[in-house]
Every structure is written in structure tokens, then in C-alpha cells.
mmCIF file of C-alpha atoms and ligand atoms in Angstrom:
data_model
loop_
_atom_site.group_PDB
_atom_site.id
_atom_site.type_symbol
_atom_site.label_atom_id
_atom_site.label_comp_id
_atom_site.label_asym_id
_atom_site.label_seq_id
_atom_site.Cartn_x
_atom_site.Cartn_y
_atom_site.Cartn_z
ATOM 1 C CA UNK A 1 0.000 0.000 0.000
ATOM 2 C CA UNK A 2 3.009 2.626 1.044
ATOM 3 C CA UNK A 3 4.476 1.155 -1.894
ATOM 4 C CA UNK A 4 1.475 1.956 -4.150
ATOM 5 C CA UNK A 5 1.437 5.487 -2.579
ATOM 6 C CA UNK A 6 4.843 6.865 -2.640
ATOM 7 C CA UNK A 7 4.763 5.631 -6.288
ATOM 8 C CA UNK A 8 1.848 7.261 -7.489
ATOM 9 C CA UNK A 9 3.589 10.362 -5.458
ATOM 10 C CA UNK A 10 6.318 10.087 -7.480
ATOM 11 C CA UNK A 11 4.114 9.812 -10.387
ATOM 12 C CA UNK A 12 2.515 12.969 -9.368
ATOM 13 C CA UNK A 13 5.340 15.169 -9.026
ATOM 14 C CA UNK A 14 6.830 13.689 -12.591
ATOM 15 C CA UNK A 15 4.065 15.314 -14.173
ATOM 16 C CA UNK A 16 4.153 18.170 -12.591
ATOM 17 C CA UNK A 17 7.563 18.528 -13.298
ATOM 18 C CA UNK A 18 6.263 17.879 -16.992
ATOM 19 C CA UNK A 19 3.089 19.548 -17.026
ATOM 20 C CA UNK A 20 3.506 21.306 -20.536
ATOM 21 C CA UNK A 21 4.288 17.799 -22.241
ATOM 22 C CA UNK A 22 1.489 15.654 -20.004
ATOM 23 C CA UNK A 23 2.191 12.450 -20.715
ATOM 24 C CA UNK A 24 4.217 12.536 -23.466
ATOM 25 C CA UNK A 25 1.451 14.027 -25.867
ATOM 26 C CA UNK A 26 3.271 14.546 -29.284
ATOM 27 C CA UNK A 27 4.495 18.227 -29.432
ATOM 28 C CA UNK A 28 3.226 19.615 -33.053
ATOM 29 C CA UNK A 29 3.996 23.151 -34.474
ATOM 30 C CA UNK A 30 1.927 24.206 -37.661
ATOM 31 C CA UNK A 31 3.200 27.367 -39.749
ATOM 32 C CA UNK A 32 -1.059 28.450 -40.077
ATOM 33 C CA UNK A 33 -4.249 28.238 -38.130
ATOM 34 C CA UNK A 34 -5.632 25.910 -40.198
ATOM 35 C CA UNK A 35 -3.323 23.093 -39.948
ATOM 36 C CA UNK A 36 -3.623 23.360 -36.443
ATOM 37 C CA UNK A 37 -7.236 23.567 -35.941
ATOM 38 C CA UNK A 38 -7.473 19.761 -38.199
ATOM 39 C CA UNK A 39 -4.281 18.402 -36.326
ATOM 40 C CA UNK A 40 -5.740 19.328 -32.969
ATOM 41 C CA UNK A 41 -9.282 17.511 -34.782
ATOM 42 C CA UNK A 42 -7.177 14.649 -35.829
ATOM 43 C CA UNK A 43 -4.968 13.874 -32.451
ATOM 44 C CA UNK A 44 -6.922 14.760 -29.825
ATOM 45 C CA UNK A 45 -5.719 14.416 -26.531
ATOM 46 C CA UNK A 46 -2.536 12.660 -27.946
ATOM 47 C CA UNK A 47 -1.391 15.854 -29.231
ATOM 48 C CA UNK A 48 -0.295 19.471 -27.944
ATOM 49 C CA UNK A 49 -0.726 21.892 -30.774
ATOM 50 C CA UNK A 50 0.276 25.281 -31.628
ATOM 51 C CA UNK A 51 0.431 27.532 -34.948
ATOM 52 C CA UNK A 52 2.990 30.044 -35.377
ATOM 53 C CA UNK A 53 0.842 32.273 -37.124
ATOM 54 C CA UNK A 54 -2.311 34.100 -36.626
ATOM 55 C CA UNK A 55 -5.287 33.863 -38.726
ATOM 56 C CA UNK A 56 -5.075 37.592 -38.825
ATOM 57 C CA UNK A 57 -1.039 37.740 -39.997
ATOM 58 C CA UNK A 58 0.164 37.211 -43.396
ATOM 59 C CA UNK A 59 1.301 33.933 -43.955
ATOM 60 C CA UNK A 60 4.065 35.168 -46.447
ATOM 61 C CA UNK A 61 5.845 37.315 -44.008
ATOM 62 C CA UNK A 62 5.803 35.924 -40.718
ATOM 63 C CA UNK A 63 8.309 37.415 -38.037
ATOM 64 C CA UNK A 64 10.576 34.759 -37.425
ATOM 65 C CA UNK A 65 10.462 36.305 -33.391
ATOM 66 C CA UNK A 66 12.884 34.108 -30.775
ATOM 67 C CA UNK A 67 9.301 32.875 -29.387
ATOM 68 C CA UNK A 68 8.575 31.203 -32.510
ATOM 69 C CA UNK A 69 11.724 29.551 -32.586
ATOM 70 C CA UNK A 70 11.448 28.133 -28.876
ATOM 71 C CA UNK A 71 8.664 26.476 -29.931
ATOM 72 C CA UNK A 72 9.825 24.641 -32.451
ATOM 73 C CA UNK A 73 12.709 23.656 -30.160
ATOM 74 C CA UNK A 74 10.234 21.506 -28.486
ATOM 75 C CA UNK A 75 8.276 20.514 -31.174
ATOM 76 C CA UNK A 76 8.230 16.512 -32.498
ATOM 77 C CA UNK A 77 6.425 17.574 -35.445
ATOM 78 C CA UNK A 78 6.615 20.571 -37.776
ATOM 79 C CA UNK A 79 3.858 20.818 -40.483
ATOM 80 C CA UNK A 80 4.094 23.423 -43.082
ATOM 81 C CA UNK A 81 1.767 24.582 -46.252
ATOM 82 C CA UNK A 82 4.399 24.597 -48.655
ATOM 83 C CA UNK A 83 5.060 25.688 -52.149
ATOM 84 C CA UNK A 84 7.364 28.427 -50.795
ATOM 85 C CA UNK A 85 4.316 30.182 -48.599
ATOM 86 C CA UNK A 86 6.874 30.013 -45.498
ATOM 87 C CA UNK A 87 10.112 30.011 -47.533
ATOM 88 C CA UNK A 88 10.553 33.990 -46.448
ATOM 89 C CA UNK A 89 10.232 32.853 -42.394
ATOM 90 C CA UNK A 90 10.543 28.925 -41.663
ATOM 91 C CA UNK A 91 13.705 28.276 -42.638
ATOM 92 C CA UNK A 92 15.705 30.427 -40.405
ATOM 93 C CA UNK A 93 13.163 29.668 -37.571
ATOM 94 C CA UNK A 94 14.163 25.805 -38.225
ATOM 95 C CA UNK A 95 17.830 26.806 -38.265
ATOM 96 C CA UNK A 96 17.437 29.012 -34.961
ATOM 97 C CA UNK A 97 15.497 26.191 -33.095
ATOM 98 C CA UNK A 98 18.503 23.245 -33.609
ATOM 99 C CA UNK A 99 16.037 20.814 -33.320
ATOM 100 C CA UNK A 100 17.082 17.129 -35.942
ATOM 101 C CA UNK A 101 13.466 16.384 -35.534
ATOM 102 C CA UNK A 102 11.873 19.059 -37.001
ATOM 103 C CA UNK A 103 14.085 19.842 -40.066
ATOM 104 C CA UNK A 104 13.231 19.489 -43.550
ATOM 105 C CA UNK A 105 13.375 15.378 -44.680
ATOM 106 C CA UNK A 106 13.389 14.489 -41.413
ATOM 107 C CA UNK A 107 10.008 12.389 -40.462
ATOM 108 C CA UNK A 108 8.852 15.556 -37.839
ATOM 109 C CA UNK A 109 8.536 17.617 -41.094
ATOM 110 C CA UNK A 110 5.706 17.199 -42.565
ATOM 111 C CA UNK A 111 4.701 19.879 -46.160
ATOM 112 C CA UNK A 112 1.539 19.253 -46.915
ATOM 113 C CA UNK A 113 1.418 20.590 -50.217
ATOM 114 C CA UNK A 114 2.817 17.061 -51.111
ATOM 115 C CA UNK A 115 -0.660 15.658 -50.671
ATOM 116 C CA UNK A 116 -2.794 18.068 -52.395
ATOM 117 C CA UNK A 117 -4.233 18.703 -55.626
ATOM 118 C CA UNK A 118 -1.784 21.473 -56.932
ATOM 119 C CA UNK A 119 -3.283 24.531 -58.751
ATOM 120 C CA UNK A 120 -1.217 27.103 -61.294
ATOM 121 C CA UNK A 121 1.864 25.017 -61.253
ATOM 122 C CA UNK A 122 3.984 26.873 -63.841
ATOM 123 C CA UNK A 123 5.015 25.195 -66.862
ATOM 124 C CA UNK A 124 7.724 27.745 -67.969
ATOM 125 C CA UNK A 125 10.357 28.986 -66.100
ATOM 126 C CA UNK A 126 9.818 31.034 -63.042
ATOM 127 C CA UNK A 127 11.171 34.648 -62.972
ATOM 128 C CA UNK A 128 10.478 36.660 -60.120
ATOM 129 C CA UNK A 129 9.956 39.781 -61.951
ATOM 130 C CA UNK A 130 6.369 38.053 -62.384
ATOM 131 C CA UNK A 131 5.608 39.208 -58.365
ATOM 132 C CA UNK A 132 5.737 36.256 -55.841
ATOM 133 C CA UNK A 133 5.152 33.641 -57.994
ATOM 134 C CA UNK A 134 5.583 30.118 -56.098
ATOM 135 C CA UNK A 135 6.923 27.952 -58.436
ATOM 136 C CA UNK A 136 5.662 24.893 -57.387
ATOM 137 C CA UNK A 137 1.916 25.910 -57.941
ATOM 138 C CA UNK A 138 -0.299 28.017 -55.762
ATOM 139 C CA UNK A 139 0.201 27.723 -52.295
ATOM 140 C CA UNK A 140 -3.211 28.593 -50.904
ATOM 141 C CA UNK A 141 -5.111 25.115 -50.890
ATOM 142 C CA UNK A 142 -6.677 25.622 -47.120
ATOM 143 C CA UNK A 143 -9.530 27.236 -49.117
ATOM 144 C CA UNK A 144 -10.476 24.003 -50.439
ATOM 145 C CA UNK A 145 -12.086 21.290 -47.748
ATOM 146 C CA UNK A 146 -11.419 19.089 -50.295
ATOM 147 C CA UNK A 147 -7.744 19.747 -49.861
ATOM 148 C CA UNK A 148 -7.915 19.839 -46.318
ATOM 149 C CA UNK A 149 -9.425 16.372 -46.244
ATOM 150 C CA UNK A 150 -5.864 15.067 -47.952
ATOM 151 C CA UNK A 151 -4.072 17.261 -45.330
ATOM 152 C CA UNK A 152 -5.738 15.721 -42.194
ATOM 153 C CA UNK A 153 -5.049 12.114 -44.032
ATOM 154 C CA UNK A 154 -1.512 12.751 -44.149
ATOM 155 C CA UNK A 155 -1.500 14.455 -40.956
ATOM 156 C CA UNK A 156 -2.775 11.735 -39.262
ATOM 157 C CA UNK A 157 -0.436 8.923 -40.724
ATOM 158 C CA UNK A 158 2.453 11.049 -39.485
ATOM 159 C CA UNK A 159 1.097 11.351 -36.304
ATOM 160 C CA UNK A 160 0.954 7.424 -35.810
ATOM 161 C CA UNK A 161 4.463 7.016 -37.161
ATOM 162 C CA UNK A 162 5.357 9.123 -34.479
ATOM 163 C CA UNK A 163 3.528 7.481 -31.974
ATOM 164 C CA UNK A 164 2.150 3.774 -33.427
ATOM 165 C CA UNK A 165 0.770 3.376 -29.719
ATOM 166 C CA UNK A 166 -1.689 5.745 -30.262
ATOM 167 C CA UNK A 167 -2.252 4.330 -34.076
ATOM 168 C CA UNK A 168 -6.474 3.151 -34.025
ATOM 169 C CA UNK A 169 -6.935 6.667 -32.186
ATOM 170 C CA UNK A 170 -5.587 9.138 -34.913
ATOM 171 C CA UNK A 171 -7.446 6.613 -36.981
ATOM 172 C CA UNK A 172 -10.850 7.134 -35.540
ATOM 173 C CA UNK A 173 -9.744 10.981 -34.918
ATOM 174 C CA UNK A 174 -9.043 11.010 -39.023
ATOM 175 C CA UNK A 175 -12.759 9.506 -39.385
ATOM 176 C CA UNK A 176 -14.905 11.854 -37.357
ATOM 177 C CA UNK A 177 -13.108 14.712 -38.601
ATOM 178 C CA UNK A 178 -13.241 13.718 -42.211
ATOM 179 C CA UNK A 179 -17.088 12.813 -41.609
ATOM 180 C CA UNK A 180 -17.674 16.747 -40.416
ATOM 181 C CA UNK A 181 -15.448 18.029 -42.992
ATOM 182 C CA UNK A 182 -17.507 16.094 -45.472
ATOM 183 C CA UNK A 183 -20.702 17.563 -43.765
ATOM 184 C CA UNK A 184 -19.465 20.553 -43.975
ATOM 185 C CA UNK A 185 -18.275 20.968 -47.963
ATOM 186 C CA UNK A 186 -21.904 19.712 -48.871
ATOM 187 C CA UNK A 187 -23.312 22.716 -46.996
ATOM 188 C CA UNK A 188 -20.730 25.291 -48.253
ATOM 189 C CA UNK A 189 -21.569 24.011 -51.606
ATOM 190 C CA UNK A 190 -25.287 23.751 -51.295
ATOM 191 C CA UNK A 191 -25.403 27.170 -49.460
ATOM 192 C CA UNK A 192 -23.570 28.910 -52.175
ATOM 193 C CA UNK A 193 -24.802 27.094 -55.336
ATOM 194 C CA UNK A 194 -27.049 29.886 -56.653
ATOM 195 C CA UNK A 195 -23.974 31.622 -57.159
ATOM 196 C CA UNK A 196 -22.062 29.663 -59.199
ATOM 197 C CA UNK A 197 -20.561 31.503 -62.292
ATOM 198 C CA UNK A 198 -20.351 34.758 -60.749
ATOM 199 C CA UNK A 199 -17.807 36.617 -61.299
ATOM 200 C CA UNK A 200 -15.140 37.427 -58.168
ATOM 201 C CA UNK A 201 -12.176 40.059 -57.417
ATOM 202 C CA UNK A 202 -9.853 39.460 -54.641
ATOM 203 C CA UNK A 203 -7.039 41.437 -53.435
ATOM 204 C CA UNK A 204 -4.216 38.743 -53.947
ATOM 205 C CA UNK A 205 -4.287 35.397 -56.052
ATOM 206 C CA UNK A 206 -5.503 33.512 -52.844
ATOM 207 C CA UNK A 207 -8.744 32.709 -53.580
ATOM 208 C CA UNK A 208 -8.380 30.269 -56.678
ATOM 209 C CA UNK A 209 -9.003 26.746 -54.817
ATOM 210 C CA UNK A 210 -12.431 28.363 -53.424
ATOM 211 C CA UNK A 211 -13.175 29.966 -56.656
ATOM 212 C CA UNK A 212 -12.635 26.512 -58.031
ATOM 213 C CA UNK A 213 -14.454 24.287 -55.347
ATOM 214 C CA UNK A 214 -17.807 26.341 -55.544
ATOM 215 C CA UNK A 215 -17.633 27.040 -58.931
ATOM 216 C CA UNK A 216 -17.167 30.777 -59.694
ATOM 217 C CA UNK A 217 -15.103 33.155 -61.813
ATOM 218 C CA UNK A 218 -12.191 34.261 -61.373
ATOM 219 C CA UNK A 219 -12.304 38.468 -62.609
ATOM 220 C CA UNK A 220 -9.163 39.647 -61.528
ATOM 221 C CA UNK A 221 -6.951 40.707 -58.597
ATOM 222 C CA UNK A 222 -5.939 43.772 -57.636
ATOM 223 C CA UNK A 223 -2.649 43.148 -56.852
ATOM 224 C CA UNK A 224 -1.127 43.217 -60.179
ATOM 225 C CA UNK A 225 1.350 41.093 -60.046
ATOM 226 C CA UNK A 226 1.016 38.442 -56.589
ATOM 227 C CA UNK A 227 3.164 39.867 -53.680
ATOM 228 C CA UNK A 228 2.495 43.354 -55.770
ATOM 229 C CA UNK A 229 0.333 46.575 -53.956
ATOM 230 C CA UNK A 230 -2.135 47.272 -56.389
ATOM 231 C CA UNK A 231 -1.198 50.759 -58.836
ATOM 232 C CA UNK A 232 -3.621 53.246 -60.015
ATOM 233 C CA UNK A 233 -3.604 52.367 -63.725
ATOM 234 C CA UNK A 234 -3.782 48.449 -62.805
ATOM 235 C CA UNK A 235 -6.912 49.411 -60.609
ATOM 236 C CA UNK A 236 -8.262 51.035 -63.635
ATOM 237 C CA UNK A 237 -8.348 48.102 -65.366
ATOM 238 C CA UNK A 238 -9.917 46.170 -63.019
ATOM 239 C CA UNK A 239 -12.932 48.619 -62.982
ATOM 240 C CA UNK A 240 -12.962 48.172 -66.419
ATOM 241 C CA UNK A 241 -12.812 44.265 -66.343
ATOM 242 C CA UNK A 242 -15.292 44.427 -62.907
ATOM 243 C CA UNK A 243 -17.829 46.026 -64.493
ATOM 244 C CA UNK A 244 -17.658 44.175 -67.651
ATOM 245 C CA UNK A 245 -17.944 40.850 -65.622
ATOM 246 C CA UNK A 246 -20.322 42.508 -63.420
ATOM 247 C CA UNK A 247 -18.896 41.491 -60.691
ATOM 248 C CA UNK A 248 -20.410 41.846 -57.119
ATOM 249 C CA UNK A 249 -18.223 40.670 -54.306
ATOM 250 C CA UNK A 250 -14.494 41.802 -53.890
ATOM 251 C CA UNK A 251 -12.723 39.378 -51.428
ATOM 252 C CA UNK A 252 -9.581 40.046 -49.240
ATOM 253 C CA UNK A 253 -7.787 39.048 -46.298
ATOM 254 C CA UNK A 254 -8.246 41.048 -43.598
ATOM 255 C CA UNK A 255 -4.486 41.485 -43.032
ATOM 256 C CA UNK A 256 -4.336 42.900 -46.401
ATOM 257 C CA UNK A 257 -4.917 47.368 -46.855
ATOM 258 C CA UNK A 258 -8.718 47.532 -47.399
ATOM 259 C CA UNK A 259 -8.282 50.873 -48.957
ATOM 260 C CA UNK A 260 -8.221 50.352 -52.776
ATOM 261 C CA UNK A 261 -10.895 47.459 -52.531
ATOM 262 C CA UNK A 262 -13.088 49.774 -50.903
ATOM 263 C CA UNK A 263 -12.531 52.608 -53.389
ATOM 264 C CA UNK A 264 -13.295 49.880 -55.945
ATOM 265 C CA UNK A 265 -16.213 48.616 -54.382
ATOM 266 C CA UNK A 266 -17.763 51.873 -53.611
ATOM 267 C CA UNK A 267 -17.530 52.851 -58.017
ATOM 268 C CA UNK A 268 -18.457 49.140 -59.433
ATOM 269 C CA UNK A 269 -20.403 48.860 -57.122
ATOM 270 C CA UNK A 270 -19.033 45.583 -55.273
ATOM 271 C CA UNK A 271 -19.367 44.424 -51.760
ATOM 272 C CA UNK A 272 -15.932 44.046 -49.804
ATOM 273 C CA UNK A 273 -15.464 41.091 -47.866
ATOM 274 C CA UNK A 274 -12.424 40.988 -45.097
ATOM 275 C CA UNK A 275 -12.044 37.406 -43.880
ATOM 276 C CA UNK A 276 -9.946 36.184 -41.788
ATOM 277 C CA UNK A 277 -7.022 33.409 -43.782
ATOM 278 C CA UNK A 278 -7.532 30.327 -41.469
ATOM 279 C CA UNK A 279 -9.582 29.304 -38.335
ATOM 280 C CA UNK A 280 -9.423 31.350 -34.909
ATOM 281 C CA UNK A 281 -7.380 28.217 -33.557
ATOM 282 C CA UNK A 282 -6.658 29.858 -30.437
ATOM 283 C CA UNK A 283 -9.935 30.931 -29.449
ATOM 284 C CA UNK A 284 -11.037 27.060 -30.510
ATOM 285 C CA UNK A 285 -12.517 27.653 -33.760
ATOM 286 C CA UNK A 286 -12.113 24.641 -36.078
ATOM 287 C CA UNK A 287 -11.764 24.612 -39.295
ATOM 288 C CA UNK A 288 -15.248 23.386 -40.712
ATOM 289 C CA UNK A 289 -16.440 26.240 -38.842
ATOM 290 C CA UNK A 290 -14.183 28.810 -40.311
ATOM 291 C CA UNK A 291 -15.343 27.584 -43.667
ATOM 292 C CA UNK A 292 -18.662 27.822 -42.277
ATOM 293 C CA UNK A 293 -17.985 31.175 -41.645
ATOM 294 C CA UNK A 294 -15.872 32.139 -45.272
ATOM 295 C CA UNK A 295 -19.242 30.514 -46.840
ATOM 296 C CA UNK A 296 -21.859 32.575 -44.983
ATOM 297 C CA UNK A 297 -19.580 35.891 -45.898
ATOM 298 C CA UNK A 298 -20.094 35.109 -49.083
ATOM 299 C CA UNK A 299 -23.553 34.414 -49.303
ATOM 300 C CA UNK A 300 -24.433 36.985 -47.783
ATOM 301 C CA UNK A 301 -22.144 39.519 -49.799
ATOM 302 C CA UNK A 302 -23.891 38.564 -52.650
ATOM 303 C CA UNK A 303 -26.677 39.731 -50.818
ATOM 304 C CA UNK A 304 -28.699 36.370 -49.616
HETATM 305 ZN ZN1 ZN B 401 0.204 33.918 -51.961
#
């Protein structure tokens, strides 16, 4: 019995000792919101999961702050978008946080543009006097829950070659998810379906996995190259093109200057949507419910 106490004493005091790693949960980093809202969906309580950027910061330009870099010190897993999104940030965050695990080849490194559907790959030679081109297609597949569906498969086969003891529960976390994901891109689709064909601005080349998925057109952008602040005579054209199209909704991320899209809006006229890029992670927002949320924007921007 003394026995049985002083070692669940000991037990006690190990974990608190450990508190931030509880049982060994496996320690994943995500570059965006969105990865971490389906990795926290997929693992569960076998996981501890943190994104290093906000839904509300630009994915392209994250501050590669000492803070970020701690974390990834601790992290078992490291799972990035890909197609150069993070190539301006990760790399000297992964070179600041010495950590074998977590660098790029190494089985805590997970890019999960290698299990996606790849959009605007380019077939000619990439010069970057075109703007930001990625040249391994466009990076922004998170608008898609068809994509995401590939990402949380991948995601959770990782996670179980990480830790195969916890193998039928990433499993079964991979299901449900996938199930409400599934749910979730019949309603988006449903819900936006008397819309399909119309014609859409955004502010950067973001939006071209949604456009796809639901079916509308893609007008223009008013950056005018990607990675490019939008110019006077290139939001000429646009007006031009917008009202040709007659196009109706102008989407943007909210980190991006609203300025010129509400100048634009206010003349075509359009209505502006600001969304946020990913899930509210941190306040425990998944990402269905983002999607939810980019959906209803949009319906109701084209005024239903
Ligand atoms: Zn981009």
C-alpha cells in the first residue's frame, strides 16, 4: 500500500515537473491556423498543438520572433503549407530552433502541399519579376475542404508514425473529422450554389481553390502582379474588367490594406469582404467552422 502510494507520489510530481508535455502528448507546431485547428481535430488528446501564425497575420511574411523559434525547439512535429508560402520565415526559424526532428526530410517535417491537388503550377520557367510567384503551384489550398481532407489524411499517418501506440486513435480521430469536414463541404456548396458563375475580385491570387471548389469566376486581382500593392492604372483596369464581368463581391484578407478594394467597391459597385485566412485556432474555432464562416460571408455579400 506505502508502496502503491509513494509511487503514485512520485508519479505525481513527474508530471508536474512535466506539465507542458502531459504524458508525453506529441508536441506539433503548424506554420497556419488551419493546420492546427485539423491536427488538434485529428490527435486529440494525444497531441499538444500550436500555430505560429495568426489567422489575422500574413502567412508570407511571418516574423521569425525568438518565441517562434522556442517552440519549435520543443516541437516533435513541424507541419508546413508549402510551395514556398513560409520560404521567407521557416527556414531560419528551423535553423534558430537546432532541433534534428523538425528539419526538412526528417520524419517531424511534414509539407503538406505534397498531398494536395496542386493549382497554377507553372510550366515555364519562373522569374520573379512576375511578383511572388511560387513555383511549385499556388500555395493557398486551405480554401479548399477538399484539400484539407488530404491534409488531415496525411496528418494523421504522421502522427501514428510518431507514436504507433496511439495508431487506431488518430485513426478514428481522421474519421470523425473527415465525416464533419464532409458535412461541412456539402453545406458550403449547397449554401452557395445559386452563385455559381459569378464573377469574383480578390485582393491577392488567394482565392483560386475556393473559386474553383464552388464554382465561380475568377475576374481579376488587384494586386497586379502576386506579392504586388495594387497601382492606379492596374486598378483602372480592373474597374474596367469588374464592371464588364459585373462582378459583385471583392474578397480580401483582412491582413491585407482595405483601402483600394473599398474605393473599388464603392464605383463598381461591389461588396468588400475581409475574412480572416484560417480558423481562430486559439480561441477554438475549427476549421469546418471557419469555412462555415468564409461561406456565410459570401452568401451573404452577394446579398442572400
Ligand atoms: Zn500567396
Amino acid at each position: 500500500m506505502l508502496r502503491r502510494l509513494l509511487v503514485s507520489a512520485a508519479c505525481a510530481l513527474a508530471l508536474a515537473a512535466y506539465a507542458p508535455r502531459a504524458h508525453a502528448a506529441v508536441n506539433v507546431v503548424t506554420t497556419v491556423p488551419d493546420l492546427a485547428a485539423i491536427t488538434r481535430e485529428v490527435g486529440g488528446k494525444n497531441v499538444s498543438v500550436q500555430a505560429l501564425a495568426l489567422p489575422t497575420q500574413d502567412p508570407h511574411f511571418v516574423d521569425a520572433k525568438p518565441s517562434l523559434a522556442l517552440a519549435l525547439m520543443k516541437a516533435d512535429l513541424l507541419i508546413q503549407v508549402g510551395l514556398d508560402l513560409e520560404i521567407g520565415w521557416l527556414p531560419t526559424l528551423q535553423l534558430g530552433a537546432r532541433n534534428a526532428k523538425i528539419q526538412t526530410g526528417a520524419r517531424g517535417f511534414l509539407d503538406c502541399s505534397t498531398l494536395v491537388t496542386r493549382l497554377e503550377v507553372p510550366q515555364t520557367k519562373v522569374d520573379r519579376a512576375n511578383g511572388d510567384i511560387h513555383p511549385g503551384g499556388n500555395p493557398h489550398y486551405l480554401y479548399d475542404p477538399r484539400a484539407a481532407a488530404l491534409c488531415a489524411a496525411g496528418i494523421a499517418a504522421r502522427l501514428a508514425e510518431i507514436d504507433p501506440g496511439h495508431d487506431a486513435d488518430y485513426k478514428a480521430g481522421l474519421k470523425a473529422f473527415q465525416t464533419k469536414l464532409e458535412a461541412g463541404r456539402q453545406r458550403g456548396e449547397k449554401r452557395l450554389a445559386p452563385f455559381r458563375g459569378q464573377p469574383i475580385i480578390t485582393y491577392h491570387r488567394s482565392w483560386v481553390y475556393l473559386v474553383e471548389w464552388l464554382g465561380f469566376v475568377d475576374a481579376a486581382e488587384l494586386e497586379p502582379k502576386p506579392g504586388i500593392p495594387p497601382t492606379s492604372k492596374h486598378v483602372a483596369e480592373v474597374m474596367v474588367l469588374g464592371r464588364k464581368v459585373g462582378a459583385k463581391v471583392i474578397i480580401q484578407e483582412s491582413y491585407y490594406p482595405d483601402t483600394t478594394s473599398k474605393l473599388l467597391g464603392s464605383k463598381l459597385p461591389a461588396k468588400v469582404l475581409l475574412l480572416p485566412a484560417g480558423a481562430d485556432f486559439k480561441a477554438g474555432q475549427g476549421y469546418v467552422e471557419h469555412m462555415d464562416q468564409v461561406v456565410e460571408a459570401i452568401a451573404k455579400g452577394f446579398g442572400s
